[in-house]
Amino acid sequence: MKTSNKQHILFRYLFVISVILLFTSAIIYNMFKTSILEAKEWNNKADSILTKETILPPERGRLLSDNGSVLAANLNYYTARIDWTCEGFSRNDFKANVNALCDSLQEFCDNKKSAAQWEKELMAQFEAHNNKVYPLFTGLTHSQFLRLKSFPFLSLPKNKNGFYSDPVVKRVKPYGSMASRSIGTVGEVKNMEGQHGRSGLEMALDSLLYGVPGVKRRIQLTNQIVDWESTPAVPGYDITTTINVQLQDIVENELYKVCKETEAVWGTCVLMEVQTGEIKAISNLEWSDKLQDYYEGCNNAVLCYEPGSVMKPISMMVALEDGIVDDINAVVTNGNSVMEYGQSVIKDSHSGAMTPRQIIEMSSNVGMAKIILKKYEKNPDGFRQRLEEMGFFEPFNSGIGGEREPEFATLGHANKDRVALTRMAYGYATNIPPLHTLAMYNAIANDGKYVRPHLVKKLTRPGSDHDSIVPITYVRQQVCSPENAEKLRIMLHDVVWGDHGTARNWVQDENVEIAGKTGTAYTVRKDGYSDEKRLAFCGFFPYKAPKYSCIVLMLGANRGAAASSGLVLRNIAAKMYARGMLGNNSNYDNTSGNSKRNTLTHTQYQKSPTLFFQSNSALLNDLRTFLGGGETSIYNAPSSSTTGVPNVCGMTIREALACLEKVGLNVRFTGTGRVATQSLTPGSAFNKDEIINLTLEI
């Protein structure tokens, strides 16, 4: 029996030893195979891992406004998670701190979820273990994540609480939709690594914003393999644009108001500084049936359209430079309202002999066609060639994505080409981007200097002490002589302030003297022109010393060019004046002497406007009818009564202070503009040194 047990035990030992020897032999064989027989293959595999290089994307540069405010920048956002099953997770610490944690989470979420609800949700996740990782929050900013990390339990070391985050880089526009289309978007681009610009400035300046990619590879350390930057990435330039946030806000708001009132399909507006060519504001609004509102849409400012009569001053510039016209007050046409040319008929609503000033003032198609035909009838393509010499077709490289050049057909000597020439002279049979039209008007305001429109002011490399300033450049140093530019300014002034000017009823402003030109063009269909119009106004202000030029183009508005696009420009100029942005005081003191009229025929502002005028019941009724009744706040002129509290509504703050302090009242006021409301009822009794609160509105 003993012998049998001993044999059984020896058999087991023999079996175990055999298995060990077998495994040992296998290990030795595989070591021999790996280190000798397959050494080359494994060495190549190790080399491929350690020598493999991957692209290290650079940090994208920021887009800044003209004063350094951020328009677009990369920011880190975080998804905060808790891993219940991480090694070392402290269940006791979680249970001890869960009540305090839930109180903090309630406050963190602004009471959108109670502490009890948080506790119920967290405990359910904690006990169930169905989700190994619980997403606590998504889309947290860096400051929000740091605050969350300071809460009870979450502030413990990571190996005890399982709390961690997944950072995601997002391109953020702090001003939301403001100038969004011009700023542009970023995203994945085919056949390119990383995030690149897909539209707007982001696309046009992508090579500067993107930076230079770096290279990283894996290296072997003593106890681990880590990533190593062999070539550091170079961050992109921070680009300071010419956009002024305050002006951008004015332009977008005024364009939006008039687009909505006139039910326009879309509208675009560009505001530019005359001497520098800096684009200070640009807005593109389109109507969305889905949203039932306007949104920042296609950049129509750089797309090509038939310009209509805003082309006439450019044609007149050619005529002045070529000597076709010299004296702008001399009669140049016999004033026939119908002109038959070839098989084409050009019609006007004007009659009588006309001077060049009157042709522009009343927007005469016949007059403009006759002037251009005087020199170019025998050489129809000469007109296009003359514009080419002036630099009209040269690209601006403004920094706006999708920029296009004017399109003029090359003309021959057939009758149809001569007819096309007459139409080109007054803005048909050609396609011109609004930005090119604006640049020529800007040259007129700038004594003939054809400055290049641009959106980029300077470049700054992060960490560098030096800025690369983008200089002011000119398409042509002089596109026309200063003398001819002055003649053109006089003509454009007549359009707004002349007795027969096409913009006289809508663009005149009592505080800002504006000069410019209206333009109307019917949209083209396969079977001809439709009833839908493009309505333009292009001009500059203040007239005597132009600081800004501006173009507005709208499609499908239910008013004329002056009452739609012209009104937008006037409202922009008026609001800039109100904010003291035209080298003026912003108290509406109307003593400058610039105004040619004192009567108020149209609204200063188009939404809940405030009007100031002498009491007149008939005028009140007419104005209420014109403005749609009850939506309008109408103030009577200040009362001259000397008894009780004076009525100062409608006064400037300077006038109100003088009036109220004279009778012994202490004045407190808020806002800017004129007095809209006063806390003490006019005519009521008051005590000396009593406080009266005033609210000012523009």
XYZ file of C-alpha atoms in Angstrom:
698
model
C 0.000 0.000 0.000
C 2.833 2.324 0.955
C 4.691 1.392 -2.211
C 1.606 2.188 -4.279
C 1.240 5.676 -2.723
C 4.925 6.405 -3.220
C 4.702 5.477 -6.913
C 1.627 7.654 -7.291
C 3.434 10.672 -5.768
C 6.527 10.090 -7.921
C 4.320 9.954 -10.992
C 2.838 13.337 -10.119
C 6.278 14.852 -9.619
C 7.397 13.398 -12.918
C 4.348 14.867 -14.680
C 4.892 18.318 -13.166
C 8.595 18.298 -14.033
C 7.788 17.192 -17.596
C 5.324 20.061 -18.022
C 7.847 22.558 -16.649
C 10.544 21.224 -18.965
C 8.137 21.415 -21.864
C 7.277 25.062 -21.164
C 10.920 25.887 -20.563
C 11.850 24.334 -23.891
C 9.105 26.343 -25.615
C 10.330 29.534 -24.010
C 13.929 28.841 -24.955
C 12.885 27.981 -28.505
C 10.840 31.180 -28.875
C 13.652 33.239 -27.424
C 16.023 31.687 -29.941
C 13.514 32.184 -32.740
C 12.799 35.809 -31.815
C 16.345 36.918 -31.059
C 18.149 35.010 -33.812
C 15.886 33.486 -36.475
C 13.390 36.393 -36.642
C 15.647 39.099 -35.252
C 15.577 41.176 -38.430
C 11.784 41.139 -38.651
C 11.306 42.172 -35.001
C 13.985 44.834 -35.231
C 12.222 46.310 -38.254
C 8.902 46.296 -36.377
C 10.491 48.049 -33.381
C 12.117 50.579 -35.683
C 8.798 51.252 -37.417
C 7.187 52.076 -34.072
C 10.054 54.191 -32.764
C 10.836 55.956 -36.025
C 7.226 56.558 -37.120
C 6.556 60.285 -37.300
C 3.127 61.864 -36.898
C 2.025 65.413 -37.674
C 1.673 67.720 -34.686
C -1.009 70.316 -35.585
C -0.129 73.921 -34.684
C -2.321 76.235 -32.637
C -4.457 78.310 -34.998
C -4.022 82.071 -34.758
C -6.734 84.438 -33.569
C -8.745 86.914 -35.612
C -8.964 90.287 -33.872
C -10.899 93.520 -34.422
C -9.112 96.809 -35.085
C -8.773 97.482 -31.330
C -7.652 93.960 -30.396
C -11.038 92.473 -29.403
C -11.233 88.780 -30.256
C -13.443 87.945 -33.254
C -12.450 84.261 -33.527
C -10.120 82.073 -31.459
C -9.486 78.463 -30.473
C -10.746 77.523 -27.011
C -10.614 74.280 -25.067
C -13.933 72.794 -23.995
C -14.173 69.827 -21.665
C -16.363 66.780 -21.134
C -16.135 65.852 -17.428
C -16.513 62.133 -16.585
C -16.375 59.816 -13.548
C -14.947 56.304 -13.949
C -16.612 54.254 -11.190
C -14.422 51.214 -11.872
C -11.014 52.873 -11.884
C -8.397 51.193 -9.746
C -8.235 52.793 -6.307
C -11.730 54.372 -6.517
C -12.645 55.317 -2.938
C -16.231 54.233 -2.313
C -16.109 55.422 1.295
C -14.960 58.917 0.300
C -17.729 59.118 -2.304
C -20.441 58.176 0.205
C -19.043 60.601 2.777
C -18.968 63.537 0.313
C -21.960 62.871 -1.933
C -24.303 65.271 -0.084
C -21.836 68.168 -0.230
C -21.023 67.356 -3.861
C -24.698 67.455 -4.835
C -25.186 70.823 -3.115
C -22.285 72.198 -5.155
C -23.651 70.696 -8.390
C -27.040 72.308 -7.766
C -25.416 75.736 -7.483
C -23.157 74.995 -10.458
C -26.243 74.401 -12.628
C -28.107 77.476 -11.358
C -30.719 75.322 -9.585
C -31.867 73.640 -12.812
C -31.589 70.352 -10.928
C -32.031 70.046 -7.151
C -29.450 68.498 -4.828
C -31.848 65.603 -4.161
C -32.159 64.914 -7.882
C -28.393 64.972 -8.257
C -27.966 62.559 -5.334
C -30.539 60.154 -6.712
C -28.869 60.159 -10.157
C -25.314 59.771 -8.848
C -26.196 57.016 -6.377
C -28.062 55.083 -9.068
C -24.987 55.225 -11.314
C -22.692 54.402 -8.405
C -24.653 51.310 -7.307
C -25.547 49.982 -10.764
C -22.070 50.007 -12.345
C -23.871 49.657 -15.688
C -21.863 52.545 -17.055
C -18.171 52.265 -16.382
C -17.804 55.922 -17.261
C -20.459 58.473 -16.314
C -20.506 61.754 -18.340
C -21.094 64.442 -15.750
C -21.022 67.532 -18.019
C -20.191 68.364 -21.636
C -19.045 71.611 -23.232
C -17.418 73.102 -20.126
C -15.097 76.079 -20.489
C -11.701 75.958 -18.823
C -12.845 78.120 -15.892
C -15.983 76.004 -15.431
C -13.915 72.829 -15.415
C -11.507 74.224 -12.806
C -14.468 75.234 -10.628
C -15.999 71.755 -10.969
C -12.676 70.188 -10.070
C -12.678 72.069 -6.738
C -15.959 70.480 -5.530
C -16.059 67.941 -2.652
C -14.868 64.446 -3.686
C -13.914 65.697 -7.166
C -10.970 67.557 -5.617
C -9.427 64.253 -4.437
C -6.531 62.732 -6.396
C -7.607 61.234 -9.723
C -6.799 57.654 -8.675
C -9.312 57.947 -5.798
C -12.271 59.639 -7.510
C -11.983 58.476 -11.153
C -12.676 62.065 -12.251
C -11.135 63.101 -15.581
C -11.863 65.182 -18.668
C -11.700 64.942 -22.452
C -10.563 68.302 -23.920
C -11.924 69.359 -27.327
C -10.642 72.393 -29.256
C -13.383 74.546 -30.801
C -13.228 77.701 -32.920
C -15.282 80.306 -31.071
C -16.699 83.674 -32.185
C -17.336 85.732 -29.022
C -19.589 88.196 -30.884
C -21.816 85.453 -32.268
C -23.276 86.174 -35.684
C -21.687 89.625 -35.952
C -19.698 89.691 -39.225
C -19.879 85.902 -39.094
C -19.837 85.384 -42.858
C -16.840 87.687 -43.315
C -14.967 86.022 -40.464
C -15.748 82.605 -41.951
C -15.634 79.036 -40.673
C -13.059 76.277 -40.142
C -13.291 72.516 -40.520
C -11.885 69.446 -42.230
C -10.657 70.097 -45.777
C -10.117 67.320 -48.311
C -6.489 66.225 -48.790
C -5.294 68.452 -45.939
C -4.314 67.604 -42.370
C -5.971 69.393 -39.452
C -8.558 72.161 -39.301
C -8.430 74.741 -42.094
C -10.489 77.742 -43.153
C -13.512 76.930 -45.283
C -14.946 80.403 -45.913
C -14.411 84.115 -45.283
C -11.241 85.462 -43.686
C -10.554 82.053 -42.166
C -10.155 80.652 -45.691
C -8.517 83.662 -47.349
C -5.844 83.907 -44.631
C -5.599 80.208 -43.800
C -1.899 79.897 -44.629
C -1.101 82.581 -42.040
C -3.620 81.527 -39.395
C -2.824 77.809 -39.567
C 0.871 78.070 -38.700
C 3.524 75.424 -39.380
C 2.854 71.795 -38.311
C 5.373 70.070 -36.077
C 6.540 66.442 -35.975
C 6.437 63.976 -33.078
C 7.671 60.387 -32.766
C 7.861 57.702 -30.070
C 11.098 57.115 -28.163
C 12.174 54.396 -25.734
C 12.984 55.501 -22.192
C 14.151 53.268 -19.348
C 10.739 51.948 -18.427
C 8.310 53.223 -21.071
C 7.792 54.512 -24.577
C 6.697 58.169 -24.802
C 5.852 60.737 -27.494
C 8.641 63.198 -28.264
C 8.400 66.431 -30.257
C 11.251 66.224 -32.697
C 10.093 69.415 -34.461
C 7.837 71.744 -32.428
C 4.768 73.174 -34.164
C 4.862 76.909 -34.925
C 1.568 78.623 -34.006
C -0.281 80.677 -36.609
C -0.274 84.452 -36.749
C -2.774 86.478 -34.752
C -4.395 88.647 -37.431
C -5.730 92.068 -36.527
C -8.520 92.940 -38.943
C -9.866 96.367 -39.840
C -13.318 95.506 -38.467
C -14.562 97.936 -35.811
C -16.962 96.159 -33.470
C -19.026 99.271 -32.718
C -19.420 100.154 -36.400
C -20.149 96.529 -37.259
C -22.965 96.537 -34.714
C -24.440 99.732 -36.205
C -24.246 98.437 -39.783
C -25.820 95.071 -38.993
C -28.659 96.570 -36.950
C -29.569 99.248 -39.494
C -29.409 96.826 -42.416
C -31.556 94.334 -40.495
C -34.212 96.942 -39.630
C -34.711 98.157 -43.195
C -34.525 94.645 -44.684
C -37.317 93.582 -42.352
C -39.458 96.649 -43.039
C -39.100 96.388 -46.815
C -39.355 92.556 -46.901
C -36.102 92.278 -48.844
C -34.834 88.864 -49.992
C -31.304 89.824 -48.982
C -29.183 92.851 -48.232
C -25.471 93.600 -48.082
C -23.590 96.612 -46.737
C -19.901 97.578 -46.648
C -18.554 100.553 -44.693
C -15.014 101.695 -45.560
C -12.608 104.354 -44.315
C -11.956 106.794 -47.154
C -8.249 107.545 -46.747
C -7.030 104.079 -45.733
C -9.371 101.684 -47.554
C -9.927 99.809 -44.275
C -13.230 97.911 -44.306
C -14.663 98.869 -40.922
C -17.887 96.865 -41.186
C -19.459 94.364 -43.570
C -22.810 92.625 -43.271
C -24.700 90.138 -45.439
C -28.264 89.251 -44.447
C -30.568 86.734 -46.146
C -34.171 85.837 -45.407
C -34.782 82.271 -44.238
C -38.266 80.793 -44.626
C -37.270 78.110 -42.142
C -36.142 80.548 -39.453
C -38.677 83.215 -40.413
C -35.911 85.749 -39.904
C -32.710 87.090 -41.455
C -29.391 85.370 -40.912
C -25.763 86.054 -41.933
C -25.753 84.558 -45.412
C -23.865 84.584 -48.707
C -21.212 87.301 -49.062
C -22.991 89.287 -51.784
C -20.562 92.186 -51.311
C -17.981 90.435 -53.506
C -20.286 88.672 -56.002
C -21.126 90.094 -59.423
C -24.423 91.824 -60.245
C -25.707 94.303 -62.808
C -25.187 97.543 -60.859
C -27.827 99.804 -62.366
C -27.402 103.570 -62.149
C -24.631 103.497 -59.529
C -22.467 102.883 -62.625
C -23.228 106.343 -64.038
C -20.721 108.308 -61.885
C -18.011 105.811 -62.924
C -18.944 106.360 -66.592
C -18.927 110.109 -65.943
C -15.423 109.760 -64.476
C -14.274 108.240 -67.781
C -15.965 111.088 -69.664
C -14.243 113.737 -67.515
C -10.826 112.087 -67.749
C -11.149 111.652 -71.537
C -12.266 115.243 -72.032
C -15.717 114.290 -73.352
C -17.104 116.455 -70.556
C -15.334 119.510 -69.183
C -17.836 122.040 -67.871
C -20.339 120.116 -65.748
C -22.804 123.031 -65.992
C -22.819 123.211 -69.791
C -25.726 121.671 -71.710
C -24.652 118.397 -73.343
C -27.980 116.804 -74.432
C -31.151 118.137 -76.030
C -33.235 116.447 -73.372
C -35.268 113.984 -75.436
C -36.771 111.422 -73.071
C -36.597 108.630 -75.668
C -33.514 107.565 -77.606
C -33.735 105.037 -80.411
C -30.390 103.416 -81.098
C -30.106 100.435 -83.401
C -33.041 98.233 -82.465
C -32.917 99.423 -78.849
C -35.037 102.101 -77.232
C -33.696 103.951 -74.169
C -36.309 105.779 -72.140
C -36.174 108.462 -69.448
C -38.804 110.199 -67.385
C -36.889 113.478 -67.880
C -37.200 116.078 -70.604
C -35.492 119.316 -71.522
C -31.854 120.182 -72.156
C -29.558 118.680 -69.531
C -26.116 119.365 -68.100
C -23.801 116.617 -66.746
C -24.847 117.631 -63.209
C -28.510 117.157 -64.096
C -27.837 113.835 -65.840
C -26.409 112.414 -62.613
C -28.869 114.230 -60.341
C -31.940 112.931 -62.183
C -30.259 109.669 -63.274
C -30.778 110.072 -67.024
C -30.070 106.910 -69.024
C -30.372 108.779 -72.314
C -27.985 111.520 -71.247
C -25.330 109.104 -69.976
C -25.542 106.942 -73.104
C -25.139 109.970 -75.393
C -22.047 111.192 -73.512
C -20.244 107.844 -73.778
C -21.217 107.435 -77.457
C -19.497 110.720 -78.310
C -16.095 109.056 -78.065
C -16.680 105.314 -78.098
C -19.435 104.814 -80.715
C -16.869 103.826 -83.358
C -14.834 101.779 -80.884
C -17.338 100.180 -78.457
C -14.673 98.129 -76.685
C -12.672 101.285 -75.971
C -14.888 102.026 -72.948
C -14.004 98.690 -71.341
C -10.331 99.188 -72.238
C -10.369 102.635 -70.610
C -11.762 101.157 -67.369
C -9.082 98.478 -67.553
C -6.394 101.174 -67.780
C -7.857 102.745 -64.646
C -7.394 99.454 -62.781
C -11.112 98.747 -62.486
C -10.698 95.026 -63.194
C -7.699 94.388 -60.962
C -8.248 92.045 -57.993
C -8.156 93.704 -54.582
C -6.983 90.675 -52.572
C -8.964 92.268 -49.776
C -8.972 89.195 -47.558
C -12.661 88.487 -48.209
C -13.220 84.897 -49.307
C -14.816 84.417 -52.744
C -13.810 87.829 -54.097
C -14.562 88.238 -57.822
C -13.654 90.741 -60.527
C -16.013 92.865 -62.682
C -17.308 91.190 -65.834
C -17.472 93.267 -69.028
C -17.962 91.609 -72.404
C -15.379 92.353 -75.088
C -17.238 94.327 -77.757
C -16.765 94.372 -81.505
C -18.056 96.855 -84.064
C -21.482 95.377 -84.818
C -24.651 97.328 -84.038
C -25.462 94.985 -81.147
C -22.078 95.865 -79.579
C -22.832 99.584 -79.835
C -26.178 98.967 -78.175
C -24.403 96.994 -75.437
C -22.065 99.983 -74.942
C -24.991 102.323 -74.277
C -26.349 99.890 -71.689
C -22.948 99.515 -70.022
C -22.789 103.283 -69.613
C -25.792 103.292 -67.266
C -25.220 99.978 -65.483
C -26.671 97.139 -67.551
C -25.035 94.447 -69.751
C -22.249 94.140 -67.187
C -21.663 92.567 -63.770
C -19.792 94.381 -60.994
C -19.222 93.350 -57.348
C -20.503 95.994 -54.907
C -17.001 96.195 -53.384
C -15.546 97.379 -56.733
C -18.258 100.010 -57.086
C -17.549 101.200 -53.545
C -13.801 101.442 -54.228
C -14.418 103.810 -57.174
C -16.774 106.015 -55.138
C -14.173 105.987 -52.376
C -11.636 107.286 -54.913
C -14.029 110.126 -55.775
C -14.240 111.023 -52.074
C -10.430 110.652 -51.762
C -9.470 113.218 -54.452
C -8.976 110.483 -57.042
C -6.658 108.229 -55.000
C -7.757 104.660 -55.789
C -6.981 102.983 -52.459
C -7.217 99.202 -52.211
C -10.012 97.920 -49.895
C -8.660 95.520 -47.302
C -9.671 93.625 -44.163
C -6.236 92.919 -42.664
C -4.413 95.493 -40.540
C -1.434 93.650 -39.021
C 0.015 90.206 -38.279
C 1.458 89.132 -34.929
C 3.263 85.874 -34.175
C 2.450 84.716 -30.619
C 5.473 85.235 -28.383
C 7.028 87.752 -30.781
C 7.646 91.409 -29.932
C 7.250 92.529 -33.538
C 4.125 93.159 -35.603
C 3.924 92.997 -39.377
C 1.874 96.032 -40.379
C -0.090 95.700 -43.618
C 0.537 98.984 -45.489
C -2.038 101.068 -47.313
C -1.737 100.295 -51.037
C -3.276 101.799 -54.148
C -4.732 100.159 -57.233
C -3.783 103.437 -58.947
C -2.226 106.408 -57.228
C -4.717 108.581 -59.147
C -7.660 107.034 -60.946
C -8.772 110.556 -61.821
C -7.478 114.056 -61.208
C -8.383 115.872 -57.956
C -10.238 118.471 -60.057
C -12.424 115.836 -61.724
C -12.978 114.101 -58.371
C -14.310 117.412 -57.025
C -16.683 117.737 -59.999
C -17.973 114.223 -59.375
C -18.494 114.987 -55.673
C -20.620 117.998 -56.628
C -22.764 115.788 -58.902
C -23.225 113.154 -56.188
C -24.148 115.887 -53.716
C -26.893 117.022 -56.108
C -28.415 113.513 -56.074
C -29.187 113.913 -52.352
C -29.548 117.677 -51.940
C -30.623 118.897 -55.391
C -34.204 119.962 -56.113
C -34.666 116.976 -58.448
C -32.225 114.518 -56.876
C -33.374 110.899 -56.885
C -32.406 110.510 -53.193
C -33.580 113.875 -51.876
C -36.607 112.583 -49.958
C -34.907 109.765 -48.045
C -31.169 110.288 -47.680
C -31.009 113.895 -46.487
C -30.025 114.133 -42.827
C -30.003 117.287 -40.724
C -26.739 116.410 -38.982
C -24.683 114.573 -41.595
C -24.298 115.828 -45.160
C -24.331 112.743 -47.406
C -23.474 112.476 -51.111
C -24.104 109.425 -53.255
C -26.040 107.772 -56.054
C -29.072 105.515 -56.281
C -29.182 102.510 -58.588
C -31.925 100.132 -59.682
C -31.516 96.994 -61.800
C -34.068 94.323 -62.669
C -32.942 90.751 -62.124
C -32.288 88.601 -65.188
C -34.278 85.470 -66.066
C -33.972 83.104 -69.012
C -36.815 84.893 -70.795
C -35.656 88.432 -69.958
C -35.898 90.661 -66.907
C -38.190 89.914 -63.954
C -40.103 92.388 -61.809
C -37.749 91.751 -58.872
C -35.256 94.587 -58.466
C -31.817 95.050 -56.993
C -31.714 98.393 -55.235
C -28.439 100.129 -54.472
C -27.096 103.267 -52.893
C -23.403 104.118 -52.817
C -21.965 107.267 -51.277
C -19.780 108.926 -48.668
C -20.018 111.282 -45.686
C -19.554 113.896 -44.322
C -19.590 115.641 -47.692
C -17.106 118.462 -47.024
C -14.441 116.201 -45.480
C -15.359 112.569 -46.306
C -14.358 110.062 -43.630
C -16.379 107.018 -44.674
C -17.719 105.567 -47.897
C -20.519 103.020 -47.925
C -22.489 100.842 -50.327
C -25.808 99.125 -49.653
C -27.394 96.634 -52.058
C -30.758 94.942 -51.490
C -32.803 92.471 -53.510
C -36.580 92.492 -53.673
C -37.312 95.365 -51.283
C -40.814 96.812 -51.638
C -39.526 100.400 -51.871
C -37.269 102.305 -54.238
C -33.484 102.473 -54.000
C -33.385 105.667 -51.931
C -36.112 104.481 -49.550
C -34.409 101.135 -48.931
C -30.646 101.055 -49.493
C -30.312 104.830 -49.216
C -32.202 104.802 -45.939
C -29.815 102.212 -44.508
C -26.824 104.403 -45.317
C -28.503 107.497 -43.878
C -29.393 105.705 -40.645
C -25.820 104.438 -40.306
C -24.438 107.951 -40.746
C -26.986 109.392 -38.304
C -26.176 106.846 -35.619
C -22.441 107.394 -36.071
C -23.052 111.115 -35.623
C -25.144 110.448 -32.519
C -22.268 108.491 -30.980
C -19.718 111.195 -31.786
C -17.878 109.054 -34.351
C -17.644 111.705 -37.079
C -15.446 114.188 -35.218
C -18.499 115.820 -33.666
C -20.178 116.220 -30.292
C -22.822 113.595 -29.647
C -25.444 115.845 -28.038
C -27.436 116.540 -31.215
C -26.635 120.241 -31.021
C -27.890 121.251 -34.461
C -25.911 124.457 -34.870
C -23.256 123.263 -37.296
C -24.888 124.940 -40.256
C -24.461 121.868 -42.474
C -28.156 121.236 -42.872
C -30.005 122.634 -45.876
C -33.444 122.083 -44.363
C -35.153 122.208 -40.981
C -38.340 120.268 -41.699
C -38.545 116.591 -40.767
C -40.105 114.670 -43.642
C -39.058 111.110 -42.788
C -38.193 109.096 -39.736
C -34.742 109.522 -38.237
C -34.838 105.900 -37.113
C -37.060 103.235 -38.486
C -38.126 101.297 -35.402
C -40.086 103.186 -32.733
C -38.606 106.511 -33.902
C -38.563 109.649 -31.762
C -39.490 112.900 -33.479
C -38.919 116.468 -32.333
C -41.068 119.280 -33.710
C -43.303 122.188 -32.717
C -46.856 121.338 -31.603
C -49.189 121.180 -34.590
C -52.256 118.952 -34.592
C -52.424 118.580 -38.374
C -48.749 117.666 -38.547
C -49.224 115.196 -35.685
C -52.029 113.410 -37.513
C -50.070 113.286 -40.783
C -47.004 111.906 -39.030
C -48.978 109.259 -37.126
C -50.599 108.127 -40.366
C -47.235 108.051 -42.149
C -45.534 106.148 -39.331
C -48.279 103.634 -38.684
C -49.903 105.135 -35.595
C -49.350 103.879 -32.081
C -45.836 102.419 -32.357
C -44.305 105.879 -32.555
C -43.341 107.955 -29.519
C -43.924 111.606 -30.419
C -42.705 114.415 -28.206
C -44.043 117.954 -28.284
C -41.583 120.795 -28.066
C -40.597 121.744 -24.499
C -43.102 123.963 -22.764
C -42.119 127.530 -22.054
C -44.234 127.600 -18.884
C -42.416 128.960 -15.843
C -44.776 127.440 -13.254
C -44.186 124.004 -11.753
C -41.679 121.447 -13.014
C -40.460 122.415 -16.517
C -41.147 120.006 -19.356
C -37.690 119.106 -20.726
C -38.653 116.113 -22.883
C -37.004 116.506 -26.267
C -34.189 118.745 -25.002
C -30.497 117.939 -25.139
C -28.981 117.223 -21.723
C -27.195 120.568 -21.866
C -30.487 122.418 -22.405
C -32.290 120.345 -19.768
C -29.594 120.979 -17.120
C -29.757 124.729 -17.705
C -33.556 124.757 -17.492
C -33.946 122.513 -14.417
C -31.051 123.839 -12.373
C -32.283 127.368 -12.992
C -35.491 126.583 -11.049
C -33.587 124.807 -8.240
C -33.864 121.092 -9.130
C -31.012 118.591 -8.793
C -30.638 116.547 -11.968
C -29.665 112.878 -12.346
C -29.645 111.318 -15.813
C -28.884 108.061 -17.618
C -28.413 107.251 -21.335
C -27.362 109.401 -24.291
C -29.153 111.659 -26.779
C -32.202 113.764 -25.862
C -34.481 113.562 -22.841
C -37.104 110.845 -23.312
C -38.709 110.732 -19.842
C -38.545 112.717 -16.584
C -39.458 111.474 -13.115
C -41.385 114.613 -12.050
C -44.582 115.443 -13.934
C -44.334 118.689 -15.959
C -46.240 121.530 -14.258
C -46.391 119.791 -10.855
C -45.212 121.469 -7.640
C -41.717 120.700 -6.360
C -39.363 121.495 -3.500
C -36.099 123.291 -3.973
C -33.117 120.908 -4.334
C -35.517 118.023 -5.091
C -33.979 115.330 -7.330
C -35.363 114.792 -10.842
C -34.274 111.726 -12.824
C -34.005 111.958 -16.612
C -33.744 109.146 -19.153
C -31.966 109.998 -22.409
C -32.504 108.190 -25.693
C -30.990 108.497 -29.132
